[in-house]
Coordinates of C-alpha atoms in Angstrom, one line a residue:
Chain X
M1 CA 84.0 64.6 57.2
S2 CA 80.6 64.9 58.4
E3 CA 78.1 66.9 56.6
A4 CA 77.4 68.9 59.8
N5 CA 80.9 70.1 59.5
A6 CA 80.7 70.8 55.8
S7 CA 78.3 73.3 56.1
A8 CA 80.0 75.7 58.7
T9 CA 83.6 75.4 57.4
R10 CA 84.8 76.2 53.7
I11 CA 86.8 73.2 52.7
T12 CA 90.3 74.1 51.7
P13 CA 92.0 71.8 49.1
G14 CA 95.0 70.1 50.1
N15 CA 96.3 68.9 53.6
A16 CA 95.4 72.1 55.5
L17 CA 94.3 71.5 58.8
R18 CA 90.9 72.0 60.3
P19 CA 90.0 72.1 64.0
E20 CA 88.7 68.5 64.0
D21 CA 91.9 67.5 62.6
I22 CA 93.7 69.0 65.4
A23 CA 91.1 67.5 68.1
A24 CA 91.8 64.1 66.7
S25 CA 95.5 64.4 66.5
H26 CA 96.3 65.0 70.2
A27 CA 99.3 66.8 69.4
V28 CA 100.5 68.6 72.6
P29 CA 102.3 71.7 72.2
P30 CA 105.2 72.7 74.5
P31 CA 104.0 75.4 77.0
E32 CA 105.7 78.4 75.2
A33 CA 103.8 77.1 71.9
A34 CA 100.5 76.8 73.8
E35 CA 100.8 80.3 74.9
Y36 CA 101.7 81.5 71.6
A37 CA 98.6 79.6 70.1
L38 CA 96.5 81.8 72.7
W39 CA 97.9 84.9 71.3
L40 CA 96.7 84.1 67.8
G41 CA 93.7 82.2 68.7
D42 CA 92.2 84.9 70.8
D43 CA 93.0 87.5 68.3
S44 CA 90.9 85.7 65.8
L45 CA 88.1 85.0 68.3
I46 CA 87.5 88.4 69.4
L47 CA 87.5 89.9 66.1
A48 CA 85.1 86.9 64.7
Q49 CA 82.6 88.1 67.7
R50 CA 82.9 91.6 66.5
L51 CA 82.3 91.1 62.9
G52 CA 79.5 88.9 63.8
W53 CA 77.4 91.7 64.8
W54 CA 77.5 93.3 61.4
I55 CA 75.5 90.1 59.9
S56 CA 72.0 91.4 59.0
R57 CA 73.4 94.9 59.4
A58 CA 75.5 95.5 56.6
P59 CA 75.3 98.3 54.1
E60 CA 74.6 95.8 51.3
L61 CA 73.4 92.3 51.2
E62 CA 76.7 91.5 49.4
E63 CA 78.6 92.8 52.4
D64 CA 76.4 90.7 54.9
V65 CA 78.0 87.7 53.1
A66 CA 81.3 88.9 52.9
L67 CA 81.7 89.9 56.4
A68 CA 80.1 86.7 57.7
N69 CA 82.5 84.8 55.4
I70 CA 85.7 86.8 57.1
A71 CA 84.2 86.1 60.7
L72 CA 83.5 82.4 59.6
D73 CA 87.3 82.0 58.6
L74 CA 88.4 83.7 61.8
I75 CA 86.2 81.5 63.8
G76 CA 87.9 78.5 62.2
H77 CA 91.5 79.8 62.9
A78 CA 90.3 80.5 66.4
R79 CA 89.2 77.1 67.0
S80 CA 92.3 75.6 65.5
F81 CA 94.6 77.5 67.5
L82 CA 92.5 77.1 70.8
T83 CA 92.2 73.3 70.3
Y84 CA 95.9 73.0 70.1
A85 CA 96.7 75.4 72.8
G86 CA 94.2 73.3 75.0
H87 CA 96.0 70.1 74.4
A88 CA 98.7 71.4 76.7
S89 CA 96.3 71.6 79.9
G90 CA 93.7 68.8 78.8
R91 CA 91.2 71.8 78.0
T92 CA 89.1 72.0 74.9
E93 CA 88.3 75.0 72.4
D94 CA 85.3 75.9 74.4
D95 CA 86.8 75.7 78.0
L96 CA 89.2 78.3 76.5
A97 CA 86.8 80.4 75.0
Y98 CA 83.8 80.5 77.4
F99 CA 85.3 79.6 80.9
R100 CA 88.7 82.0 80.7
R101 CA 88.6 85.0 82.7
E102 CA 89.4 88.3 81.1
P103 CA 93.2 88.6 82.2
E104 CA 93.6 85.2 80.9
F105 CA 92.9 86.2 77.3
R106 CA 95.9 87.1 75.0
S107 CA 94.4 89.3 72.4
A108 CA 95.8 92.3 71.1
H109 CA 94.0 95.7 71.7
L110 CA 93.4 96.3 67.9
F111 CA 91.0 93.1 67.7
E112 CA 89.1 94.3 70.7
Q113 CA 88.3 97.8 69.1
P114 CA 84.4 98.7 68.5
N115 CA 83.1 98.2 64.9
G116 CA 82.0 101.9 64.7
D117 CA 80.8 102.8 61.4
F118 CA 81.6 100.6 58.2
A119 CA 84.8 102.7 57.3
R120 CA 86.1 102.0 60.8
T121 CA 85.4 98.2 60.7
I122 CA 87.1 98.2 57.3
A123 CA 90.2 100.4 58.6
R124 CA 90.6 97.6 61.4
Q125 CA 90.1 94.7 58.9
F126 CA 92.8 96.3 56.5
V127 CA 95.4 96.4 59.3
V128 CA 94.5 93.0 60.9
S129 CA 94.5 91.2 57.3
H130 CA 97.8 92.7 56.2
Y131 CA 99.4 91.8 59.7
Q132 CA 97.9 88.3 59.5
W133 CA 98.9 87.6 56.0
E134 CA 102.5 88.7 56.8
L135 CA 102.4 86.6 59.9
Y136 CA 100.8 83.4 58.4
S137 CA 102.8 83.4 55.2
R138 CA 105.9 83.0 57.5
L139 CA 104.3 81.0 60.3
Q140 CA 103.6 78.3 57.8
H141 CA 107.1 77.5 57.8
S142 CA 107.2 77.3 61.7
T143 CA 109.2 74.3 63.1
D144 CA 106.1 73.4 65.0
A145 CA 104.1 71.4 62.5
T146 CA 100.6 72.1 63.9
L147 CA 101.0 75.8 63.9
A148 CA 102.5 75.5 60.5
G149 CA 99.5 73.6 59.2
I150 CA 97.0 76.0 60.8
A151 CA 98.8 79.1 59.2
A152 CA 99.1 77.3 55.7
K153 CA 95.2 77.3 55.7
A154 CA 94.7 80.5 57.3
V155 CA 97.2 82.3 55.0
K156 CA 94.9 81.6 51.9
E157 CA 91.7 82.6 53.5
V158 CA 93.5 85.8 55.0
D159 CA 94.6 86.7 51.4
Y160 CA 91.0 87.2 50.6
H161 CA 90.3 89.5 53.6
R162 CA 93.1 91.7 52.4
D163 CA 91.8 92.0 49.1
H164 CA 88.4 92.7 50.4
S165 CA 89.5 95.4 52.8
L166 CA 91.9 97.2 50.3
Q167 CA 89.2 97.3 47.7
W168 CA 87.0 99.0 50.2
V169 CA 89.8 101.4 51.3
L170 CA 90.3 102.6 47.9
R171 CA 86.5 103.1 47.2
L172 CA 85.8 104.9 50.2
A173 CA 88.7 106.9 50.0
Q174 CA 88.0 107.8 46.6
G175 CA 84.1 107.6 46.5
T176 CA 82.2 110.8 48.2
E177 CA 83.5 113.5 50.3
E178 CA 81.7 111.8 53.1
S179 CA 83.2 108.4 52.4
R180 CA 86.6 109.8 52.4
R181 CA 86.1 111.9 55.4
R182 CA 84.8 108.6 57.1
M183 CA 87.6 106.4 55.7
T184 CA 90.4 108.9 57.2
A185 CA 88.7 109.0 60.6
G186 CA 88.5 105.2 60.7
L187 CA 92.1 104.7 60.0
K188 CA 93.0 107.5 62.6
L189 CA 90.9 105.5 65.3
T190 CA 92.6 102.4 64.3
W191 CA 96.1 103.4 64.2
P192 CA 97.1 103.7 67.9
Y193 CA 96.6 100.0 68.0
V194 CA 99.0 98.9 65.4
E195 CA 102.2 99.3 67.1
E196 CA 101.4 96.6 69.8
L197 CA 101.1 93.8 67.0
F198 CA 104.8 94.2 66.2
A199 CA 106.0 94.2 70.0
D200 CA 108.5 91.2 70.8
E201 CA 107.6 89.9 74.2
P202 CA 110.0 87.4 76.0
L203 CA 107.7 84.5 74.9
I204 CA 109.2 84.8 71.5
D205 CA 112.6 84.2 72.5
A206 CA 111.7 81.0 73.8
L207 CA 109.9 79.8 70.9
G208 CA 112.9 80.0 68.4
G209 CA 111.8 78.8 64.7
A210 CA 108.4 77.9 66.1
A211 CA 107.1 81.4 66.2
V212 CA 107.4 84.5 64.0
R213 CA 109.2 87.4 65.6
P214 CA 106.6 90.2 65.5
S215 CA 109.0 93.1 65.0
S216 CA 110.2 91.3 61.7
L217 CA 106.8 91.8 60.1
R218 CA 106.8 95.6 60.6
E219 CA 108.9 96.4 57.7
P220 CA 106.8 94.3 55.1
F221 CA 103.5 95.5 56.6
D222 CA 104.5 99.0 56.5
A223 CA 105.4 98.6 52.8
A224 CA 102.1 96.8 51.7
V225 CA 99.9 99.2 53.7
A226 CA 101.8 102.2 52.4
A227 CA 101.2 101.1 48.8
V228 CA 97.6 101.0 49.1
L229 CA 97.3 104.3 51.2
A230 CA 99.5 106.1 48.5
E231 CA 96.9 104.6 45.8
A232 CA 94.0 105.8 47.8
D233 CA 95.7 109.4 48.2
L234 CA 95.5 108.6 52.2
E235 CA 98.3 109.6 54.5
V236 CA 99.6 106.7 57.0
P237 CA 97.9 108.2 60.3
A238 CA 100.4 110.1 62.4
V239 CA 99.0 109.3 65.9
P240 CA 100.7 108.3 69.1
G241 CA 100.6 104.6 69.8
A242 CA 98.7 103.1 72.5
T243 CA 100.6 101.3 75.3
G244 CA 98.6 97.9 74.6
G245 CA 99.6 94.9 76.8
G246 CA 97.1 92.4 75.6
R247 CA 99.7 89.6 75.3
R248 CA 100.0 89.9 79.1
G249 CA 96.5 89.8 79.9
V250 CA 96.1 93.6 80.4
H251 CA 93.4 94.6 77.9
S252 CA 91.2 97.5 76.5
E253 CA 88.0 98.4 78.4
H254 CA 86.0 96.7 75.7
L255 CA 87.1 93.2 76.3
G256 CA 84.8 92.9 79.6
Y257 CA 81.6 93.6 77.6
I258 CA 82.5 91.4 74.6
L259 CA 83.3 88.3 76.8
A260 CA 79.9 89.1 79.2
E261 CA 78.1 88.3 75.7
L262 CA 80.2 85.8 74.5
Q263 CA 80.2 83.6 77.5
V264 CA 76.9 84.2 79.1
L265 CA 74.8 81.4 78.1
A266 CA 77.9 78.8 78.4
R267 CA 78.3 80.1 81.9
E268 CA 74.8 79.9 82.8
H269 CA 75.0 76.0 82.3
P270 CA 78.5 74.8 83.4
G271 CA 79.2 71.5 82.2
A272 CA 76.5 71.4 79.5
S273 CA 76.9 70.0 76.0
W274 CA 75.5 71.9 73.2
Chain E
M1 CA 67.4 96.5 35.0
A2 CA 64.7 97.1 32.1
A3 CA 61.8 94.9 32.0
P4 CA 62.8 92.0 29.5
A5 CA 59.2 91.6 28.2
A6 CA 57.8 95.2 28.5
T7 CA 57.8 95.8 24.7
Q8 CA 55.5 92.5 24.0
H9 CA 52.5 94.1 25.2
G10 CA 50.4 96.4 23.2
S11 CA 49.8 94.7 20.0
P12 CA 46.5 92.7 20.0
D13 CA 48.1 90.1 17.7
V14 CA 51.1 89.7 19.9
D15 CA 49.0 89.4 22.9
A16 CA 46.9 86.7 21.4
A17 CA 49.9 84.5 20.1
G18 CA 51.5 85.0 23.3
Q19 CA 48.7 83.9 25.4
Q20 CA 48.2 81.0 23.4
L21 CA 51.9 80.0 23.5
F22 CA 51.7 80.6 27.3
D23 CA 48.6 78.4 27.7
E24 CA 50.2 75.7 26.0
L25 CA 53.3 75.7 28.0
I26 CA 51.4 75.7 31.2
A27 CA 49.2 72.9 29.8
Q28 CA 52.2 70.8 29.1
D29 CA 53.8 71.7 32.6
S30 CA 56.7 73.4 30.8
R31 CA 58.7 76.3 31.9
I32 CA 58.0 79.8 31.3
E33 CA 61.1 81.8 30.8
P34 CA 61.9 85.7 31.3
R35 CA 62.0 86.4 27.6
D36 CA 58.6 84.7 27.1
W37 CA 55.2 86.3 26.6
M38 CA 53.4 86.2 29.8
P39 CA 50.0 87.8 31.1
E40 CA 50.5 90.9 33.4
A41 CA 48.8 89.1 36.1
Y42 CA 51.1 86.4 36.1
R43 CA 53.9 88.5 36.4
K44 CA 52.6 90.7 38.9
S45 CA 51.8 87.7 41.0
L46 CA 55.3 86.1 40.6
T47 CA 56.7 89.4 41.3
R48 CA 54.8 89.7 44.4
Q49 CA 55.6 86.4 45.8
I50 CA 59.2 86.2 44.7
S51 CA 60.0 89.4 46.3
Q52 CA 58.0 88.6 49.5
H53 CA 60.1 85.5 49.6
A54 CA 63.3 87.3 49.2
H55 CA 62.3 89.9 51.9
S56 CA 61.6 87.0 54.2
E57 CA 65.0 85.7 53.9
I58 CA 66.5 89.2 54.7
I59 CA 64.2 90.0 57.5
G60 CA 64.7 86.2 58.5
M61 CA 68.2 87.1 59.4
Q62 CA 67.8 89.0 62.4
P63 CA 66.0 86.7 64.8
E64 CA 68.8 84.2 64.2
A65 CA 71.4 86.9 64.3
N66 CA 70.5 87.9 67.7
W67 CA 72.1 84.6 68.9
I68 CA 75.2 84.7 66.9
T69 CA 77.2 86.5 69.8
R70 CA 75.8 84.5 72.4
A71 CA 76.1 80.7 70.8
P72 CA 77.2 78.6 73.3
S73 CA 80.0 76.8 71.7
L74 CA 82.3 78.0 69.0
K75 CA 81.2 75.0 66.5
R76 CA 77.4 76.3 67.2
K77 CA 78.6 80.0 66.5
A78 CA 80.1 78.7 63.4
I79 CA 77.1 76.9 62.0
L80 CA 74.9 79.8 63.1
M81 CA 76.9 82.4 61.3
A82 CA 77.1 80.2 58.1
K83 CA 73.2 79.8 58.5
V84 CA 72.4 83.4 58.5
Q85 CA 74.9 84.0 55.5
D86 CA 73.1 81.4 53.8
E87 CA 69.7 83.5 54.0
A88 CA 71.5 86.5 52.7
G89 CA 72.4 84.5 49.9
H90 CA 69.0 83.1 49.4
G91 CA 67.7 86.8 49.4
L92 CA 70.4 87.4 46.7
Y93 CA 69.3 84.6 44.4
L94 CA 65.4 85.3 44.8
Y95 CA 66.0 89.0 44.2
S96 CA 67.9 88.3 41.0
A97 CA 65.1 85.9 40.1
A98 CA 62.6 88.6 40.9
E99 CA 64.6 91.0 38.6
T100 CA 64.0 88.9 35.4
L101 CA 60.5 90.0 35.9
G102 CA 61.5 93.3 35.4
T103 CA 61.5 94.9 38.7
A104 CA 64.9 96.2 40.2
R105 CA 66.5 95.0 43.3
D106 CA 66.4 98.5 44.7
K107 CA 62.6 99.2 43.9
M108 CA 61.9 96.0 46.1
T109 CA 64.1 97.0 48.9
E110 CA 62.5 100.5 49.0
D111 CA 59.0 98.8 49.2
L112 CA 60.3 96.7 52.0
I113 CA 61.7 99.8 53.9
A114 CA 58.6 101.9 53.3
G115 CA 56.3 98.9 54.7
K116 CA 54.5 98.3 51.5
A117 CA 56.0 94.9 50.7
R118 CA 55.2 92.0 53.0
Y119 CA 57.5 89.3 54.5
S120 CA 56.7 86.0 56.4
S121 CA 54.9 86.8 59.6
I122 CA 56.9 84.2 61.5
F123 CA 59.7 86.5 61.8
N124 CA 57.9 88.9 63.9
Y125 CA 58.0 86.5 66.8
P126 CA 61.0 86.9 69.4
V127 CA 63.8 84.5 69.8
L128 CA 64.2 84.1 73.3
T129 CA 66.4 81.2 74.0
W130 CA 69.2 79.3 72.4
A131 CA 66.5 76.4 72.0
D132 CA 64.7 78.8 69.9
I133 CA 67.3 78.4 67.4
G134 CA 67.0 74.8 67.3
A135 CA 63.0 75.2 67.0
I136 CA 63.3 77.9 64.1
G137 CA 65.7 75.3 62.4
W138 CA 63.4 72.4 63.0
L139 CA 59.9 73.8 62.7
V140 CA 60.2 77.2 60.8
D141 CA 62.6 76.1 58.2
G142 CA 60.8 72.4 58.1
A143 CA 57.7 74.3 57.4
A144 CA 59.4 76.5 54.7
I145 CA 60.8 73.3 52.9
C146 CA 57.3 71.7 52.8
N147 CA 56.2 74.8 51.1
Q148 CA 59.1 75.2 48.9
V149 CA 60.0 71.7 47.5
P150 CA 57.0 72.0 45.3
L151 CA 58.1 75.5 44.1
C152 CA 61.4 73.9 42.5
R153 CA 58.8 72.7 40.0
A154 CA 57.0 76.2 39.7
S155 CA 56.3 77.3 36.1
Y156 CA 58.7 80.0 35.9
G157 CA 62.1 78.9 35.5
P158 CA 64.2 81.1 37.5
Y159 CA 62.2 80.9 40.4
G160 CA 62.0 77.1 40.1
R161 CA 66.0 76.9 39.6
A162 CA 66.6 79.2 42.4
M163 CA 64.6 77.2 44.7
V164 CA 66.5 73.9 43.7
R165 CA 69.8 75.3 45.5
I166 CA 67.6 76.9 48.4
C167 CA 65.8 73.8 49.5
K168 CA 69.1 71.9 49.5
E169 CA 70.5 74.6 52.3
E170 CA 67.3 74.7 53.8
S171 CA 67.2 70.9 54.4
F172 CA 70.5 71.2 55.9
H173 CA 69.4 74.1 58.1
Q174 CA 66.4 71.8 59.2
R175 CA 68.9 68.9 60.3
Q176 CA 71.1 71.4 62.1
G177 CA 67.9 72.8 64.0
F178 CA 66.8 69.3 65.2
E179 CA 70.4 68.4 66.2
I180 CA 70.5 71.6 68.3
L181 CA 67.1 70.3 70.0
L182 CA 68.2 66.6 70.3
E183 CA 71.2 67.7 72.1
L184 CA 69.2 69.9 74.6
A185 CA 66.7 67.0 75.0
N186 CA 69.6 64.7 76.1
G187 CA 71.1 67.3 78.3
T188 CA 70.5 68.6 81.7
Q189 CA 66.7 69.4 83.0
A190 CA 67.2 73.1 82.3
Q191 CA 68.2 72.1 78.8
R192 CA 65.4 69.9 78.4
D193 CA 63.0 72.4 79.7
M194 CA 64.3 75.1 77.2
A195 CA 63.7 73.0 74.4
Q196 CA 60.0 72.1 75.2
D197 CA 59.4 75.6 75.9
A198 CA 60.7 76.8 72.5
I199 CA 58.7 74.2 70.9
N200 CA 55.4 75.1 72.7
R201 CA 56.1 78.7 71.4
W202 CA 57.1 78.0 67.8
Y203 CA 54.4 75.0 67.0
A204 CA 51.5 77.2 66.0
P205 CA 53.3 80.0 64.3
S206 CA 55.1 77.5 62.3
L207 CA 51.7 75.7 61.4
M208 CA 50.3 79.1 60.1
M209 CA 53.2 79.5 57.9
F210 CA 51.3 77.5 55.4
G211 CA 48.7 80.5 55.1
P212 CA 45.0 80.6 55.9
P213 CA 42.8 77.5 55.5
D214 CA 41.9 76.6 52.0
D215 CA 38.5 78.3 52.2
D216 CA 40.0 81.5 53.0
S217 CA 43.1 81.9 50.7
P218 CA 42.2 84.3 48.0
N219 CA 45.3 84.0 45.8
S220 CA 45.7 80.0 45.9
K221 CA 43.4 79.1 43.2
Q222 CA 44.9 81.3 40.3
S223 CA 48.5 80.2 41.6
M224 CA 47.6 76.5 41.3
A225 CA 46.1 77.3 37.8
W226 CA 49.5 78.9 36.6
N227 CA 51.4 75.7 38.1
I228 CA 53.4 78.3 40.6
K229 CA 51.7 76.7 43.6
R230 CA 51.0 72.7 43.6
F231 CA 49.3 71.7 46.7
S232 CA 46.8 73.9 48.8
N233 CA 47.8 75.4 52.3
D234 CA 45.7 72.8 54.3
E235 CA 47.5 69.9 52.4
L236 CA 51.0 71.0 53.1
R237 CA 50.1 72.0 56.7
S238 CA 48.8 68.2 57.1
R239 CA 52.0 66.8 55.6
F240 CA 54.1 69.1 58.1
V241 CA 52.1 67.9 61.1
G242 CA 52.6 64.2 60.0
M243 CA 56.3 64.9 59.8
I244 CA 56.9 66.8 63.1
A245 CA 54.6 64.3 65.0
E246 CA 57.0 61.4 64.1
Q247 CA 60.2 63.5 64.7
V248 CA 59.3 64.9 68.1
R249 CA 59.1 61.3 69.5
A250 CA 62.8 61.0 68.5
L251 CA 63.5 64.1 70.7
G252 CA 61.4 62.6 73.6
L253 CA 59.5 65.9 73.8
T254 CA 55.9 66.7 72.9
L255 CA 53.8 68.9 70.5
P256 CA 51.6 71.5 72.5
D257 CA 48.4 70.1 70.6
P258 CA 46.5 67.1 71.9
D259 CA 44.5 66.9 68.8
V260 CA 47.3 65.9 66.5
R261 CA 46.3 62.5 65.1
F262 CA 46.3 60.7 61.6
N263 CA 43.0 60.4 60.3
E264 CA 42.7 56.8 58.7
D265 CA 39.5 57.7 56.7
T266 CA 40.9 60.8 55.1
G267 CA 44.5 59.6 55.0
R268 CA 45.6 62.9 56.2
W269 CA 47.3 64.4 59.8
E270 CA 45.1 66.7 61.8
H271 CA 45.6 69.0 64.3
G272 CA 43.9 71.3 66.6
P273 CA 42.4 74.8 66.2
L274 CA 44.7 77.8 65.3
D275 CA 44.5 81.2 66.5
W276 CA 43.6 82.7 62.8
E277 CA 42.9 86.2 64.7
E278 CA 46.4 86.1 66.2
F279 CA 47.8 85.4 62.5
K280 CA 45.9 88.2 61.1
E281 CA 47.0 90.5 64.1
V282 CA 50.7 89.7 63.2
L283 CA 50.1 90.2 59.6
A284 CA 48.5 93.6 60.1
G285 CA 51.6 94.5 62.0
R286 CA 50.6 94.0 65.5
G287 CA 53.1 91.3 66.1
P288 CA 55.5 91.1 68.9
C289 CA 58.6 92.2 66.9
N290 CA 56.9 93.8 63.6
A291 CA 58.0 97.3 64.5
Q292 CA 61.5 96.3 65.8
R293 CA 62.3 94.1 62.6
M294 CA 61.4 96.9 60.4
E295 CA 63.3 99.4 62.3
R296 CA 66.6 97.2 62.0
R297 CA 66.3 96.8 58.3
R298 CA 65.5 100.5 57.7
E299 CA 68.6 101.5 60.2
A300 CA 70.9 99.1 58.2
H301 CA 69.7 100.4 54.9
E302 CA 69.9 104.1 55.8
D303 CA 73.2 103.8 57.9
G304 CA 74.8 102.0 54.6
A305 CA 73.7 104.7 52.1
W306 CA 76.8 106.5 52.2
V307 CA 78.8 103.3 51.5
R308 CA 76.6 102.7 48.7
E309 CA 77.0 106.0 47.3
A310 CA 80.6 105.8 47.7
A311 CA 80.9 102.5 45.7
A312 CA 78.8 104.0 42.9
A313 CA 80.8 107.4 42.7
Y314 CA 83.9 105.4 42.8
A315 CA 82.7 102.9 39.9
D316 CA 81.7 106.1 38.0
K317 CA 85.2 107.8 38.1
Q318 CA 86.9 104.5 37.1
A319 CA 84.4 104.2 34.1
R320 CA 85.2 108.0 33.3
R321 CA 89.2 107.3 33.7
A322 CA 88.9 104.2 31.5
A323 CA 87.1 106.0 28.9
T324 CA 89.6 109.0 29.0
A325 CA 92.3 106.5 28.5
T326 CA 90.6 104.9 25.5
E327 CA 89.9 108.0 23.9
A328 CA 93.6 109.2 24.5
A329 CA 94.7 105.9 22.8

């Protein structure tokens, strides 16, 4: 492993897969697994892009470090999933990240939601990390060896994200009146986008044991989240779910702006190497 | 945090004995540690230097963070995020080192926000293109390393030790910056032009990072006597010029200074005149981005106040709950 790579990516012990390993493996996914890898890769990519904004703006230096760490982990997961997905069509992670159009992205709407204040960012991370932990802890047993390998690395990292966000949910909920009000508002703004995470698309039927059925994660997710919210003396928000559609390329209004910023430089210099 | 050595002053006997031990330690080129007696001027000078250094790391996050969302590849994005994260980490070690001298981090932050404390002027220049990220790594971090490697031997222990780790990470950053420029230099004409333009803009400001010429540097003499500073501003600047004059050739690009040459007689690298008026203007707050950098730091601090208050209130409640539980048991 070169030193240049060592700086950017935290090293996970064991045989966990890194993006560079996947690029070198040339493992070609079946088209359905490639599509599924796009779902998961785009979720992480878009959220990393959102979290990157916080670096140099967080409430404490320790949070600049923590949010940067989470964003880095997510970028790592995105690179792995996108590299694998790209092998099905001869494209690189950067071809997929920088040169797809909005309807070709597969992120769920939750990942596209604005940062808002710190409480809203934490609410989004709280949901995402609990969802991703339930997902990856099962996906590490996927019949698709590459997806299983990526998930095995990711689940250990997401476990820390889960701890980080739930610690903040407790602190903000039971800190001051203002923080409680903001935490409650953050959860309320986040909750309409929870339902989409657990919707089964036809793709899942085609994947069999390679994927994890989203609806099967709902119960464990609800239980884990309810336990934290009960400790924080907060209610699970009773708000109607939004329609979603990210897995079919129908996105929130936010994604266009996110991609404009993400892709601008790469698209100014098509074919260039960086 | 209480000042560890605050009670040591006052008695003339203690001061005289302390001064003698301090002088001996400095003469032996040994280390001063937080609990040791030290002259107030030494404490004050170090607190100023270390906190300025910490502030520079924190303000220095902003210019590079400006490109995190637009980094042109995912690998570069990850490397840049990790780099800006390292800078937050450096700020944390340095604030901790400064705290051992008896000034709390909150106080240092307040001084920065209030505009009472300085940070390195280099961060008041704008980061306009992706190539600037390369030039900052190569030139700005390169100059910082030339300045900071000798600080690993600074007489104050916590500062010297913090610098060891910081220098390792900085040298990593410098190589990453050089690698960005190398990739651009070997790329399309537009990328090459972008790289040359960035070097043209960052060259002089990075040379001025070593501070004013030796005959105009009021604090240098005392710092050298205390074994905090080991080489003069001009000595370090000359070393740096020599280093980049060699490296720029590997890039196939040029330094915007026809007067760069090695002087066989003095054995030192020389460079053309620098615009010290511009340096003073930026130092006085009239640089391109001074107001912007301060506004961002103030905004992040003020917007985050409710979060810090919440964390403190929560910790208080937990402590009270634990105390009640102990009493009951």
